[in-house]
CSV table of C-alpha atoms and ligand atoms in Angstrom, one decimal:
chain,number,residue,atom,x,y,z
N,159,MET,CA,0.0,0.0,0.0
N,160,ASN,CA,1.4,3.4,-0.9
N,161,GLU,CA,0.4,7.0,-1.4
N,162,THR,CA,-0.1,6.7,-5.1
N,163,GLU,CA,-2.5,3.8,-4.7
N,164,ASN,CA,-4.6,6.1,-2.6
N,165,THR,CA,-5.8,3.2,-0.5
N,166,PHE,CA,-6.4,4.9,2.8
N,167,ASP,CA,-9.9,4.6,4.2
N,168,ALA,CA,-9.3,7.7,6.4
N,169,ASP,CA,-6.8,10.4,7.2
N,170,VAL,CA,-7.3,9.8,10.9
N,171,ILE,CA,-9.1,7.0,12.7
N,172,ILE,CA,-9.8,7.6,16.4
N,173,VAL,CA,-10.3,4.5,18.6
N,174,GLY,CA,-12.6,5.5,21.5
N,175,GLY,CA,-15.1,8.3,21.6
N,176,GLY,CA,-14.5,9.2,25.2
N,177,PRO,CA,-13.8,12.9,26.2
N,178,VAL,CA,-10.3,12.7,24.7
N,179,GLY,CA,-11.1,11.0,21.4
N,180,ALA,CA,-14.2,13.1,20.9
N,181,THR,CA,-12.3,16.3,21.6
N,182,LEU,CA,-9.7,15.4,19.0
N,183,ALA,CA,-12.4,14.5,16.4
N,184,LEU,CA,-14.3,17.8,16.9
N,185,ALA,CA,-11.1,19.9,16.8
N,186,LEU,CA,-10.2,18.2,13.5
N,187,ALA,CA,-13.7,18.5,12.0
N,188,GLN,CA,-13.8,22.2,12.7
N,189,GLY,CA,-10.2,22.9,11.7
N,190,ALA,CA,-10.2,21.0,8.4
N,191,PRO,CA,-13.7,19.8,7.2
N,192,SER,CA,-12.1,18.1,4.2
N,193,LEU,CA,-10.1,15.6,6.3
N,194,LYS,CA,-11.6,12.2,6.5
N,195,VAL,CA,-11.9,11.3,10.2
N,196,ILE,CA,-13.6,8.2,11.6
N,197,VAL,CA,-14.4,7.7,15.3
N,198,LEU,CA,-14.9,4.1,16.4
N,199,GLU,CA,-16.7,3.9,19.8
N,200,ALA,CA,-17.5,0.6,21.5
N,201,GLN,CA,-20.5,1.8,23.5
N,202,THR,CA,-23.8,3.1,22.4
N,203,ASP,CA,-24.8,6.7,23.4
N,204,ALA,CA,-27.3,5.4,26.0
N,205,ALA,CA,-24.7,3.2,27.7
N,206,ALA,CA,-22.2,6.0,28.0
N,207,ARG,CA,-24.8,8.1,29.9
N,208,ARG,CA,-24.9,5.6,32.7
N,209,ASP,CA,-21.3,6.4,33.8
N,210,THR,CA,-21.3,7.8,37.3
N,211,ARG,CA,-17.8,9.4,37.3
N,212,THR,CA,-17.5,13.1,38.2
N,213,LEU,CA,-14.7,15.1,36.6
N,214,ALA,CA,-12.9,18.2,37.7
N,215,LEU,CA,-12.1,20.4,34.7
N,216,SER,CA,-9.4,23.0,34.9
N,217,HIS,CA,-9.9,26.5,33.5
N,218,GLY,CA,-7.5,25.4,30.7
N,219,SER,CA,-9.9,22.6,29.7
N,220,ARG,CA,-12.8,25.0,29.6
N,221,LEU,CA,-10.8,27.0,27.0
N,222,VAL,CA,-10.4,23.9,24.9
N,223,LEU,CA,-14.1,23.0,25.2
N,224,GLU,CA,-15.0,26.5,24.3
N,225,ARG,CA,-13.0,26.4,21.2
N,226,ILE,CA,-14.7,23.2,20.0
N,227,GLY,CA,-18.1,24.7,20.7
N,228,VAL,CA,-19.1,22.3,23.5
N,229,TRP,CA,-18.7,24.4,26.6
N,230,ARG,CA,-22.0,26.3,26.2
N,231,LYS,CA,-23.9,23.1,25.6
N,232,LEU,CA,-22.9,21.6,29.0
N,233,ALA,CA,-25.5,21.4,31.7
N,234,ALA,CA,-24.8,20.9,35.5
N,235,VAL,CA,-21.4,22.7,35.6
N,236,THR,CA,-20.4,23.7,39.1
N,237,PRO,CA,-17.6,26.3,39.3
N,238,ILE,CA,-14.8,26.0,42.0
N,239,THR,CA,-13.8,29.4,43.2
N,240,GLN,CA,-11.7,28.3,46.2
N,241,ILE,CA,-9.6,25.3,47.1
N,242,HIS,CA,-8.8,24.6,50.7
N,243,ILE,CA,-5.8,22.3,51.2
N,244,SER,CA,-5.0,20.7,54.6
N,245,GLN,CA,-3.6,17.6,56.2
N,246,ARG,CA,-5.3,15.6,58.9
N,247,GLY,CA,-3.8,15.6,62.4
N,248,SER,CA,-1.2,18.3,61.8
N,249,PHE,CA,-0.6,22.0,61.3
N,250,GLY,CA,-0.4,23.7,57.9
N,251,ARG,CA,-3.1,24.7,55.4
N,252,ALA,CA,-3.4,26.7,52.3
N,253,THR,CA,-6.2,28.3,50.3
N,254,LEU,CA,-6.1,29.0,46.6
N,255,SER,CA,-8.7,31.4,45.2
N,256,ALA,CA,-10.0,32.3,41.8
N,257,GLU,CA,-10.1,36.0,42.8
N,258,GLU,CA,-6.4,36.0,43.6
N,259,ALA,CA,-5.7,34.2,40.3
N,260,GLY,CA,-7.8,36.8,38.4
N,261,LEU,CA,-10.0,34.1,36.9
N,262,PRO,CA,-13.8,33.5,37.1
N,263,ALA,CA,-13.1,30.0,38.5
N,264,LEU,CA,-10.2,27.7,39.3
N,265,GLY,CA,-12.0,24.8,37.8
N,266,TYR,CA,-15.4,23.2,37.2
N,267,VAL,CA,-17.0,20.0,38.3
N,268,ILE,CA,-19.1,18.2,35.8
N,269,PRO,CA,-20.6,14.7,35.6
N,270,TYR,CA,-18.7,12.5,33.1
N,271,ALA,CA,-22.1,11.5,31.6
N,272,GLY,CA,-23.1,15.1,31.0
N,273,LEU,CA,-19.8,15.9,29.2
N,274,GLN,CA,-20.1,12.7,27.1
N,275,HIS,CA,-23.7,13.6,26.2
N,276,ALA,CA,-22.7,17.0,24.9
N,277,LEU,CA,-19.6,15.6,23.1
N,278,HIS,CA,-21.7,12.8,21.5
N,279,ALA,CA,-24.3,15.3,20.3
N,280,ALA,CA,-21.6,17.5,18.7
N,281,LEU,CA,-19.9,14.4,17.1
N,282,GLN,CA,-23.2,13.4,15.5
N,283,GLN,CA,-23.4,16.8,13.8
N,284,CYS,CA,-19.8,17.4,12.8
N,285,GLY,CA,-18.2,16.1,9.6
N,286,ALA,CA,-16.5,13.1,11.2
N,287,GLN,CA,-17.9,9.7,10.6
N,288,TYR,CA,-19.0,8.5,14.1
N,289,VAL,CA,-19.6,4.8,14.5
N,290,THR,CA,-21.0,3.7,17.9
N,291,GLY,CA,-21.2,0.0,18.9
N,292,ALA,CA,-17.9,-0.5,17.1
N,293,GLN,CA,-15.6,-2.8,19.2
N,294,VAL,CA,-12.0,-2.5,18.1
N,295,SER,CA,-10.0,-5.7,18.7
N,296,LYS,CA,-6.6,-4.8,17.2
N,297,VAL,CA,-4.6,-1.9,16.0
N,298,ALA,CA,-1.5,-2.6,13.8
N,299,PRO,CA,1.1,0.1,13.2
N,300,GLY,CA,2.7,0.1,9.8
N,301,ALA,CA,5.0,2.2,7.6
N,302,ALA,CA,2.5,2.4,4.7
N,303,ALA,CA,-0.7,2.6,6.8
N,304,ALA,CA,-1.9,1.7,10.3
N,305,GLN,CA,-4.8,-0.8,10.4
N,306,VAL,CA,-7.7,-1.1,12.7
N,307,HIS,CA,-9.7,-4.3,13.1
N,308,TYR,CA,-13.2,-4.0,14.6
N,309,THR,CA,-16.6,-5.6,14.7
N,310,HIS,CA,-19.9,-3.8,14.2
N,311,ASP,CA,-23.4,-5.3,14.0
N,312,GLY,CA,-21.8,-8.8,14.1
N,313,ALA,CA,-19.6,-8.2,11.1
N,314,SER,CA,-15.8,-7.9,11.1
N,315,HIS,CA,-14.0,-4.9,9.4
N,316,VAL,CA,-10.5,-3.8,8.7
N,317,LEU,CA,-9.7,-0.1,7.9
N,318,ALA,CA,-6.4,1.5,6.8
N,319,SER,CA,-5.5,5.0,7.9
N,320,ARG,CA,-2.7,7.6,7.6
N,321,LEU,CA,-2.9,7.9,11.4
N,322,VAL,CA,-4.6,6.0,14.2
N,323,ALA,CA,-5.1,7.8,17.5
N,324,LEU,CA,-5.7,5.3,20.3
N,325,ALA,CA,-8.0,6.9,22.9
N,326,ASP,CA,-9.5,3.8,24.4
N,327,GLY,CA,-8.9,4.9,28.0
N,328,GLY,CA,-6.0,2.3,28.3
N,329,ARG,CA,-8.2,-0.5,29.4
N,330,SER,CA,-9.1,-2.6,26.4
N,331,LEU,CA,-6.2,-2.8,23.9
N,332,GLN,CA,-3.1,-3.9,25.8
N,333,ASP,CA,-1.0,-5.6,23.2
N,334,ILE,CA,0.2,-2.8,20.9
N,335,PRO,CA,3.4,-4.0,19.1
N,336,GLY,CA,6.4,-2.2,20.5
N,337,VAL,CA,4.6,-0.4,23.3
N,338,LYS,CA,5.3,-1.2,27.0
N,339,ARG,CA,2.9,-0.4,29.8
N,340,GLU,CA,4.6,0.6,33.0
N,341,CYS,CA,2.5,0.4,36.2
N,342,ARG,CA,3.1,1.7,39.7
N,343,ASP,CA,0.4,0.3,42.0
N,344,TYR,CA,-0.2,2.8,44.9
N,345,HIS,CA,-2.1,0.1,47.0
N,346,GLN,CA,-4.9,2.6,47.1
N,347,ALA,CA,-8.4,2.7,45.8
N,348,ALA,CA,-10.9,5.5,45.6
N,349,VAL,CA,-14.5,5.5,46.9
N,350,VAL,CA,-16.6,8.0,44.8
N,351,CYS,CA,-20.1,9.2,45.5
N,352,GLN,CA,-22.3,12.3,45.8
N,353,VAL,CA,-22.8,13.6,49.4
N,354,THR,CA,-24.7,16.5,50.9
N,355,THR,CA,-23.5,18.5,53.9
N,356,GLU,CA,-25.1,20.6,56.6
N,357,LEU,CA,-23.5,23.8,55.3
N,358,PRO,CA,-23.8,25.0,51.6
N,359,HIS,CA,-20.6,24.6,49.6
N,360,LYS,CA,-20.3,28.2,48.3
N,361,HIS,CA,-18.1,26.8,45.5
N,362,LEU,CA,-15.4,25.8,47.9
N,363,ALA,CA,-13.5,22.5,47.2
N,364,TYR,CA,-11.4,20.6,49.8
N,365,GLU,CA,-8.3,18.6,49.3
N,366,ARG,CA,-7.4,16.9,52.6
N,367,PHE,CA,-4.3,14.8,52.9
N,368,THR,CA,-4.4,11.9,55.3
N,369,GLU,CA,-1.9,9.1,56.1
N,370,ASP,CA,-4.3,6.7,54.3
N,371,GLY,CA,-4.4,8.8,51.1
N,372,PRO,CA,-6.0,12.1,50.0
N,373,ALA,CA,-9.7,12.8,50.3
N,374,ALA,CA,-11.4,15.5,48.1
N,375,LEU,CA,-14.8,17.1,48.2
N,376,LEU,CA,-15.7,18.9,44.9
N,377,PRO,CA,-18.7,21.2,44.8
N,378,SER,CA,-21.2,19.4,42.5
N,379,GLY,CA,-24.8,20.8,42.1
N,380,GLU,CA,-26.2,21.4,45.6
N,381,GLY,CA,-23.8,18.9,47.2
N,382,TYR,CA,-20.4,17.5,46.9
N,383,ALA,CA,-18.7,14.8,44.8
N,384,LEU,CA,-16.5,12.9,47.2
N,385,VAL,CA,-13.3,11.1,46.3
N,386,TRP,CA,-12.0,9.2,49.3
N,387,THR,CA,-8.8,7.2,48.9
N,388,ALA,CA,-7.6,4.5,51.2
N,389,ALA,CA,-6.0,1.0,51.1
N,390,PRO,CA,-8.1,-1.5,49.1
N,391,GLU,CA,-9.0,-3.4,52.3
N,392,ARG,CA,-10.3,-0.2,54.0
N,393,VAL,CA,-12.2,0.7,50.8
N,394,ALA,CA,-14.0,-2.6,50.9
N,395,GLN,CA,-15.0,-1.9,54.5
N,396,ILE,CA,-16.2,1.6,53.5
N,397,LEU,CA,-18.3,0.3,50.7
N,398,ALA,CA,-19.9,-2.3,53.0
N,399,LEU,CA,-21.0,0.3,55.6
N,400,SER,CA,-24.7,1.3,56.1
N,401,GLU,CA,-25.4,4.9,54.9
N,402,ALA,CA,-25.5,6.1,58.5
N,403,GLY,CA,-22.2,4.4,59.3
N,404,PHE,CA,-20.7,5.8,56.2
N,405,LEU,CA,-21.7,9.4,56.9
N,406,SER,CA,-20.4,9.3,60.4
N,407,GLN,CA,-17.1,7.7,59.4
N,408,LEU,CA,-16.7,10.3,56.7
N,409,HIS,CA,-17.3,13.0,59.2
N,410,ALA,CA,-14.6,11.6,61.5
N,411,HIS,CA,-12.2,11.3,58.5
N,412,PHE,CA,-12.9,14.7,57.0
N,413,GLY,CA,-13.6,16.9,60.0
N,414,ASP,CA,-16.2,19.6,60.7
N,415,ARG,CA,-15.6,22.3,58.1
N,416,GLN,CA,-18.9,21.6,56.2
N,417,GLY,CA,-20.8,20.6,59.3
N,418,ARG,CA,-22.4,17.1,59.3
N,419,PHE,CA,-22.7,14.9,56.2
N,420,LEU,CA,-26.4,14.4,55.6
N,421,GLN,CA,-26.9,12.1,52.7
N,422,ALA,CA,-24.9,9.9,50.4
N,423,GLY,CA,-25.6,8.6,46.9
N,424,PRO,CA,-24.6,5.2,45.6
N,425,ARG,CA,-20.9,4.4,46.3
N,426,SER,CA,-18.5,2.9,43.8
N,427,SER,CA,-14.8,2.4,43.8
N,428,PHE,CA,-11.9,2.2,41.5
N,429,PRO,CA,-8.2,1.1,41.9
N,430,LEU,CA,-5.5,3.7,41.7
N,431,SER,CA,-2.2,3.4,40.0
N,432,LEU,CA,0.2,5.3,37.7
N,433,ARG,CA,0.3,3.7,34.3
N,434,LYS,CA,2.5,5.0,31.5
N,435,SER,CA,2.7,3.7,27.9
N,436,GLN,CA,6.2,3.9,26.5
N,437,PRO,CA,6.7,5.0,23.7
N,438,ILE,CA,3.5,6.8,22.9
N,439,THR,CA,4.0,6.6,19.2
N,440,ARG,CA,4.6,3.8,16.7
N,441,GLU,CA,4.5,4.0,12.9
N,442,ARG,CA,1.3,5.9,12.1
N,443,LEU,CA,0.0,5.3,15.6
N,444,VAL,CA,-0.3,7.6,18.6
N,445,LEU,CA,-1.7,7.0,22.1
N,446,ILE,CA,-3.5,9.8,23.8
N,447,GLY,CA,-5.4,10.5,27.1
N,448,ASN,CA,-5.7,7.6,29.5
N,449,ALA,CA,-4.3,5.3,26.9
N,450,ALA,CA,-1.0,7.1,27.1
N,451,GLN,CA,-1.0,7.9,30.9
N,452,MET,CA,-3.3,7.1,33.7
N,453,LEU,CA,-2.7,9.2,36.9
N,454,HIS,CA,-3.9,9.2,40.5
N,455,PRO,CA,-6.8,11.7,40.8
N,456,VAL,CA,-5.2,13.6,43.7
N,457,ALA,CA,-4.4,16.8,41.7
N,458,GLY,CA,-7.1,16.4,39.1
N,459,GLN,CA,-4.4,16.3,36.4
N,460,GLY,CA,-5.0,13.1,34.3
N,461,PHE,CA,-8.3,14.1,32.6
N,462,ASN,CA,-7.1,17.6,31.9
N,463,MET,CA,-3.8,16.3,30.6
N,464,GLY,CA,-5.8,14.1,28.2
N,465,LEU,CA,-7.7,17.0,26.8
N,466,ARG,CA,-4.3,18.8,26.2
N,467,ASP,CA,-3.1,15.7,24.4
N,468,ALA,CA,-6.1,15.9,22.1
N,469,TRP,CA,-5.7,19.6,21.5
N,470,GLU,CA,-1.9,19.4,20.7
N,471,LEU,CA,-2.4,16.5,18.4
N,472,SER,CA,-5.1,18.3,16.5
N,473,ARG,CA,-2.7,21.3,16.1
N,474,GLN,CA,0.0,19.0,14.7
N,475,ILE,CA,-2.4,17.3,12.3
N,476,LEU,CA,-3.9,20.6,11.1
N,477,GLY,CA,-0.5,22.1,10.7
N,478,CYS,CA,0.8,19.7,8.1
N,479,ALA,CA,-0.1,18.7,4.6
N,480,PRO,CA,-2.5,15.7,4.3
N,481,GLU,CA,0.2,13.4,3.0
N,482,ALA,CA,2.4,14.2,6.0
N,483,ILE,CA,-0.3,13.1,8.5
N,484,GLY,CA,0.9,10.2,10.6
N,485,GLY,CA,4.5,10.5,9.3
N,486,ALA,CA,7.5,10.3,11.6
N,487,ALA,CA,8.2,14.0,11.5
N,488,MET,CA,4.6,14.9,12.6
N,489,LEU,CA,4.7,12.3,15.3
N,490,GLU,CA,8.0,13.6,16.6
N,491,ARG,CA,6.7,17.1,16.8
N,492,TYR,CA,3.7,15.9,18.8
N,493,VAL,CA,5.9,14.0,21.3
N,494,ALA,CA,8.2,17.0,21.7
N,495,GLY,CA,5.2,19.3,22.2
N,496,ARG,CA,3.7,17.1,25.0
N,497,ARG,CA,6.9,16.0,26.8
N,498,VAL,CA,7.2,18.8,29.4
N,499,ASP,CA,3.6,18.8,30.3
N,500,THR,CA,3.3,15.0,30.6
N,501,GLN,CA,6.5,14.4,32.5
N,502,GLY,CA,5.8,17.4,34.8
N,503,GLY,CA,2.2,16.3,35.5
N,504,ILE,CA,3.3,12.7,36.2
N,505,PHE,CA,6.1,13.8,38.5
N,506,PHE,CA,3.9,16.3,40.4
N,507,THR,CA,1.1,13.8,40.9
N,508,ASP,CA,3.4,11.0,42.0
N,509,LEU,CA,5.2,13.3,44.4
N,510,LEU,CA,1.9,14.4,46.0
N,511,VAL,CA,0.7,10.8,46.4
N,512,ARG,CA,3.9,9.4,47.8
N,513,GLY,CA,4.9,12.5,49.8
N,514,PHE,CA,1.6,13.0,51.5
N,515,SER,CA,0.4,9.4,52.0
N,516,ASN,CA,2.8,8.2,54.7
N,517,ARG,CA,3.2,8.3,58.5
N,518,LEU,CA,6.8,9.6,58.8
N,519,GLN,CA,6.9,12.3,61.5
N,520,GLY,CA,9.6,14.5,59.9
N,521,LEU,CA,7.7,14.4,56.6
N,522,ARG,CA,4.5,15.4,58.3
N,523,GLN,CA,6.1,18.5,59.6
N,524,ALA,CA,7.7,19.3,56.3
N,525,ARG,CA,4.3,19.0,54.6
N,526,GLY,CA,2.7,21.3,57.2
N,527,LEU,CA,5.5,23.8,56.6
N,528,ALA,CA,5.1,23.6,52.8
N,529,LEU,CA,1.4,24.3,53.1
N,530,SER,CA,2.0,27.2,55.4
N,531,VAL,CA,4.6,28.7,53.1
N,532,LEU,CA,2.3,28.2,50.1
N,533,ASP,CA,-0.5,30.0,51.9
N,534,VAL,CA,1.5,33.2,52.6
N,535,LEU,CA,3.6,33.5,49.3
N,536,PRO,CA,1.5,34.9,46.5
N,537,PRO,CA,4.1,34.2,43.7
N,538,LEU,CA,4.2,30.6,44.8
N,539,LYS,CA,0.4,30.4,44.9
N,540,SER,CA,0.3,31.9,41.4
N,541,PHE,CA,2.9,29.3,40.2
N,542,VAL,CA,0.8,26.4,41.6
N,543,VAL,CA,-2.5,27.7,40.3
N,544,ARG,CA,-1.1,28.2,36.8
N,545,ARG,CA,0.2,24.6,36.8
N,546,LEU,CA,-3.1,23.2,38.0
N,547,ILE,CA,-4.9,25.2,35.3
N,548,PHE,CA,-2.6,24.9,32.3
N,549,GLY,CA,-0.3,21.9,33.1
N,550,ALA,CA,3.5,21.9,33.6
N,551,LYS,CA,4.0,24.4,30.8
N,552,GLY,CA,2.2,26.9,33.0
J,626,FAD,C1,-13.5,4.1,37.0
J,626,FAD,C2,-12.9,5.4,36.8
J,626,FAD,C3,-13.3,6.5,37.6
J,626,FAD,C4,-12.7,7.8,37.4
J,626,FAD,N1,-13.1,8.8,38.2
J,626,FAD,C5,-12.6,10.0,38.0
J,626,FAD,C6,-13.0,11.1,38.8
J,626,FAD,O1,-13.8,11.0,39.8
J,626,FAD,N2,-12.5,12.4,38.5
J,626,FAD,C7,-11.6,12.5,37.5
J,626,FAD,O2,-11.2,13.7,37.2
J,626,FAD,N3,-11.2,11.5,36.7
J,626,FAD,C8,-11.7,10.3,37.0
J,626,FAD,N4,-11.2,9.2,36.2
J,626,FAD,C9,-10.3,9.5,35.1
J,626,FAD,C10,-11.0,10.1,33.9
J,626,FAD,O3,-12.2,9.4,33.8
J,626,FAD,C11,-10.1,9.9,32.7
J,626,FAD,O4,-8.9,10.7,32.9
J,626,FAD,C12,-10.8,10.3,31.4
J,626,FAD,O5,-12.1,9.7,31.3
J,626,FAD,C13,-9.9,9.9,30.3
J,626,FAD,O6,-10.6,10.1,29.1
J,626,FAD,P1,-10.3,9.2,27.8
J,626,FAD,O7,-11.1,9.6,26.7
J,626,FAD,O8,-8.8,9.0,27.6
J,626,FAD,O9,-10.7,7.7,28.3
J,626,FAD,P2,-12.2,7.2,28.7
J,626,FAD,O10,-13.0,8.2,29.4
J,626,FAD,O11,-11.9,5.9,29.4
J,626,FAD,O12,-12.9,6.9,27.3
J,626,FAD,C14,-12.4,5.8,26.5
J,626,FAD,C15,-13.5,5.5,25.5
J,626,FAD,O13,-13.0,4.5,24.6
J,626,FAD,C16,-14.0,3.5,24.4
J,626,FAD,N5,-13.4,2.2,24.1
J,626,FAD,C17,-12.7,1.5,25.0
J,626,FAD,N6,-12.2,0.4,24.4
J,626,FAD,C18,-12.6,0.5,23.1
J,626,FAD,C19,-12.5,-0.4,22.0
J,626,FAD,N7,-11.8,-1.6,22.1
J,626,FAD,N8,-13.1,-0.1,20.9
J,626,FAD,C20,-13.8,1.0,20.7
J,626,FAD,N9,-14.0,1.9,21.8
J,626,FAD,C21,-13.4,1.6,23.0
J,626,FAD,C22,-14.8,3.5,25.7
J,626,FAD,O14,-16.1,3.0,25.5
J,626,FAD,C23,-14.8,5.0,26.1
J,626,FAD,O15,-15.9,5.7,25.5
J,626,FAD,C24,-11.7,8.0,36.4
J,626,FAD,C25,-11.4,6.9,35.6
J,626,FAD,C26,-11.9,5.6,35.8
J,626,FAD,C27,-11.4,4.5,35.0
């Protein structure tokens, strides 16, 4: 297969229509309507809407979603205007505020299902070919073309493309020739659910570090989205508690700042690890979003980093001639453009998880000191806020 035979089925095939894959497709459809883009998504739209995850979007991700025209279509967006950071059982606290940062909000909390609903609606109207219920079983890199094998309506298909972007969330396609998956298991899992509190949230988020792992309360609608991390055995106990038992143990764990916890929605859990794919490109193939890196949710970096992957890849594709799409030079530029942000985000998240989730007395005091210093040094706050919002490139 070569260029002159013109045997490509598409310029870009995107495997996975999650937030990262869908963002890439929309950015390409808007930037170059003549490009042939195919999105293969395993789930149907209705199935995607049942997902109960809650996502914290940074202000930088809002800018990306604005540019692809999806932001104004989102329902149930709750702004975060302040973040209160503390550690349990020790001194030291810091508050980051949108006002100090000169922004309308530090971030936004949104149900994953709501974001998916808006992205899917936009995908159906854009120029990309959007195939739901398409289960990809294999992607094969290749110098002439990358191939994608999938089943749809009981029939098997193979497509050839100048470039395949793998955005499957890193959970389904494990055997990519030449790609290694590194994994650091944190021996932590997260309990997630919606809770309501005695006091209104006033758009204040909490990040509370404890020796068992961080706990976050993110303002969501009238209540909070809770992410409570602990060792897997402890998480199993938490999931098995009655609602009254759960609310009282959450109060003991989290403290009194929001008064009592009044109600909790259905609880679910997910394991936490750091997973990195290496390398993130092969011939005419690129891994983006959670397929490339899966982070601990402590600093809310992973999802936002995935959107920046999609945005940067769209810029690289749109910036080259169609025949250069998927070529080595384009992929090298993409990798170079993402290196600092990805490595910085992984380092920062890993440092937070390992530095704050242990019982060493000296470290506890150092953490308290670090939080106190952060609280009183505006330039340091501004540095931290910019990185939370825009990634390691600030
Ligand atoms: C259980 C869980 C809970 C999470 N909770 C939070 C949270 O509370 N807060 C937060 O900020 N982040 C959370 N995250 C992380 C966040 O969801 C991810 O960072 C984000 O969804 C990554 O987007 P993505 O598009 O790369 O992958 P995904 O959102 O996983 O999307 C991947 C898409 O690919 C499709 N797909 C998968 N395999 C195939 C295949 N073989 N063929 C075709 N399509 C396929 C899937 O159906 C899906 O639509 C959580 C992640 C998980 C796994």
